[in-house]
XYZ file of C-alpha atoms in Angstrom:
219
model
C 15.220 55.471 176.499
C 14.077 58.722 174.895
C 15.703 61.969 176.007
C 13.827 65.206 175.282
C 15.360 67.478 172.634
C 15.353 70.377 175.128
C 17.606 68.429 177.492
C 20.070 67.523 174.727
C 20.020 71.099 173.388
C 20.937 72.438 176.809
C 23.868 70.004 176.960
C 25.024 71.130 173.505
C 24.638 74.870 174.035
C 28.406 75.405 173.743
C 28.734 73.274 170.573
C 28.957 75.038 167.197
C 28.160 73.004 164.071
C 29.789 73.833 160.714
C 28.562 72.040 157.587
C 29.172 72.277 153.841
C 32.432 72.968 152.009
C 35.443 74.617 153.617
C 34.355 73.687 157.128
C 37.743 72.312 158.216
C 39.561 75.465 157.110
C 37.128 77.749 158.931
C 37.057 75.502 162.015
C 40.853 75.615 162.253
C 40.847 79.409 161.874
C 38.271 79.739 164.649
C 40.326 77.453 166.867
C 43.378 79.677 166.400
C 41.378 82.818 167.100
C 39.001 81.696 169.841
C 40.499 78.523 171.312
C 37.761 76.147 170.181
C 38.124 72.410 170.658
C 37.481 70.802 167.273
C 35.525 67.571 166.922
C 35.718 66.055 163.429
C 33.010 63.556 162.585
C 35.322 62.090 159.922
C 37.966 61.340 162.542
C 35.385 59.665 164.776
C 34.326 57.090 162.178
C 36.845 54.363 162.931
C 36.390 54.485 166.731
C 32.620 54.396 166.320
C 32.768 51.484 163.887
C 34.521 49.500 166.611
C 31.634 50.286 168.966
C 28.890 49.454 166.480
C 26.793 46.293 166.627
C 24.703 44.711 163.833
C 21.428 45.167 165.736
C 21.666 48.907 166.330
C 24.048 49.943 163.518
C 23.555 47.445 160.681
C 25.001 49.682 157.948
C 28.077 50.507 160.013
C 28.700 46.783 160.449
C 28.010 45.573 156.911
C 30.944 44.452 154.786
C 29.798 45.871 151.464
C 33.001 44.860 149.679
C 32.438 41.214 150.595
C 28.749 41.396 149.674
C 29.542 42.775 146.223
C 32.660 40.693 145.687
C 35.060 43.621 145.294
C 38.399 44.346 146.893
C 38.142 48.141 147.197
C 35.313 50.299 148.576
C 35.433 52.543 145.518
C 34.676 49.595 143.251
C 31.167 49.496 144.698
C 28.474 51.048 142.458
C 28.275 54.802 143.056
C 24.629 54.549 144.119
C 25.528 51.856 146.686
C 28.278 54.074 148.106
C 25.783 56.935 148.419
C 23.129 54.781 150.068
C 25.637 53.257 152.475
C 26.953 56.701 153.428
C 23.472 58.076 154.104
C 22.555 55.265 156.492
C 26.037 55.142 158.027
C 25.830 58.799 159.065
C 22.327 58.377 160.519
C 23.483 55.413 162.619
C 26.642 57.192 163.773
C 24.944 60.448 164.782
C 23.753 59.303 168.263
C 27.339 58.242 168.981
C 28.564 61.687 167.906
C 26.003 63.421 170.102
C 27.073 61.283 173.072
C 30.705 62.313 172.436
C 29.754 65.992 172.222
C 27.744 65.896 175.447
C 30.746 64.406 177.236
C 33.148 66.938 175.690
C 30.860 69.892 176.483
C 31.629 69.453 180.171
C 35.371 69.582 179.471
C 35.655 72.497 177.013
C 34.145 75.992 176.989
C 33.390 75.933 173.255
C 33.438 73.128 170.715
C 33.232 73.096 166.942
C 31.706 69.991 165.412
C 32.575 69.850 161.729
C 31.729 67.129 159.282
C 28.888 64.971 158.032
C 26.106 64.164 160.459
C 22.351 63.497 160.385
C 21.304 67.109 159.805
C 17.607 66.464 160.320
C 18.271 64.925 163.723
C 20.743 67.569 164.888
C 18.906 70.794 164.001
C 16.304 70.464 166.821
C 19.034 70.046 169.451
C 21.611 72.573 168.172
C 21.894 76.230 169.153
C 24.607 77.243 166.663
C 24.725 76.048 163.037
C 26.122 77.423 159.790
C 26.408 75.990 156.273
C 29.254 77.011 153.965
C 28.913 77.005 150.181
C 31.878 77.093 147.827
C 30.884 79.386 144.966
C 34.299 79.220 143.327
C 36.392 76.485 141.775
C 35.362 73.015 143.010
C 38.021 71.248 145.032
C 39.298 67.716 144.492
C 37.683 65.607 147.243
C 40.521 63.057 147.112
C 43.228 65.725 147.274
C 42.541 66.566 150.898
C 44.902 65.135 153.542
C 41.975 64.088 155.769
C 40.322 62.105 152.973
C 41.300 58.720 151.589
C 43.485 58.990 148.484
C 43.158 56.877 145.365
C 46.837 55.900 145.311
C 45.989 52.387 146.433
C 43.945 51.833 143.303
C 46.702 53.176 141.064
C 49.195 50.774 142.664
C 47.080 47.645 142.255
C 48.522 44.940 140.028
C 45.305 42.937 139.601
C 43.644 45.669 137.484
C 44.407 46.869 134.003
C 44.989 50.583 133.433
C 41.485 50.840 131.932
C 39.993 49.104 134.977
C 41.870 51.455 137.321
C 40.535 54.440 135.379
C 36.992 53.050 135.626
C 37.257 52.624 139.412
C 38.631 56.153 139.824
C 35.867 57.572 137.629
C 33.310 55.711 139.739
C 34.881 57.107 142.946
C 34.599 60.683 141.701
C 31.022 60.089 140.620
C 30.201 58.814 144.113
C 31.493 61.954 145.899
C 30.392 64.567 143.359
C 27.276 66.705 143.328
C 27.676 68.947 146.378
C 29.738 71.755 144.906
C 28.365 75.229 144.163
C 24.834 74.430 145.309
C 22.854 75.002 148.451
C 21.297 71.626 149.343
C 17.520 71.618 149.727
C 17.798 70.606 153.369
C 19.658 73.828 154.200
C 16.685 76.007 153.274
C 14.112 73.475 154.491
C 15.724 73.460 157.957
C 16.310 77.247 157.972
C 20.075 76.891 158.334
C 22.112 80.082 157.722
C 24.299 79.800 154.626
C 27.533 81.686 153.972
C 29.007 81.803 150.442
C 32.745 81.834 149.898
C 35.204 81.409 147.028
C 38.933 81.483 146.405
C 38.658 85.251 145.783
C 37.312 85.819 149.309
C 39.853 85.805 152.117
C 39.573 83.236 154.895
C 39.443 86.051 157.463
C 36.397 87.546 155.723
C 34.560 84.227 155.817
C 35.615 83.742 159.446
C 34.149 87.157 160.257
C 30.832 86.168 158.690
C 30.771 82.914 160.658
C 31.559 84.825 163.844
C 28.598 87.104 163.200
C 26.344 84.114 162.561
C 27.486 82.460 165.792
C 27.424 85.681 167.826
C 31.144 85.435 168.579
C 33.331 88.429 169.426
C 35.595 89.575 166.593
C 38.536 90.118 168.929
C 39.344 86.443 169.561
C 40.634 84.956 172.807
């Protein structure tokens, strides 16, 4: 079944997409100010993996660790991690859209923050912004909503040098998105807002509000 983009866009007219770096911080600030319901694509991964099937979502169902004979995901080659992530997000996006359509009938305004198939979403989205961190890069593994590397440090089957190699590989796999505007942002005509540690959160929130056409007074 194919559903026209115009129909999906109408269903998602009260959904606001935030992409890039700092999206969780800004989404939480907008929730406090405007009462948004927040949908995190990161948080939806595990439930969607349980719904996936090998025919329709082969990458979501593949056991890469078993295929490559490793115990930990971050032991996979960095390029394999990147390729798996790209396909995983594409396969998960229709599930995310289905969730958002259902939620849009329950909440007045929704923020969807997190990785998604940008190419697929732009034609059906009415509100999108990309955030770029122009300041000091953050540690991807230091965030509470991201997997930590403590499990690797605690392993007894690896030498200290092997642990260091796995951790270096993990950082290599998640690096590359800081301080740049990805090509797809300009190619898809997505508004970009720059921020840094020297810019207050409220100032960035104000810019996002202007981009989304939200009132500055809050609830």
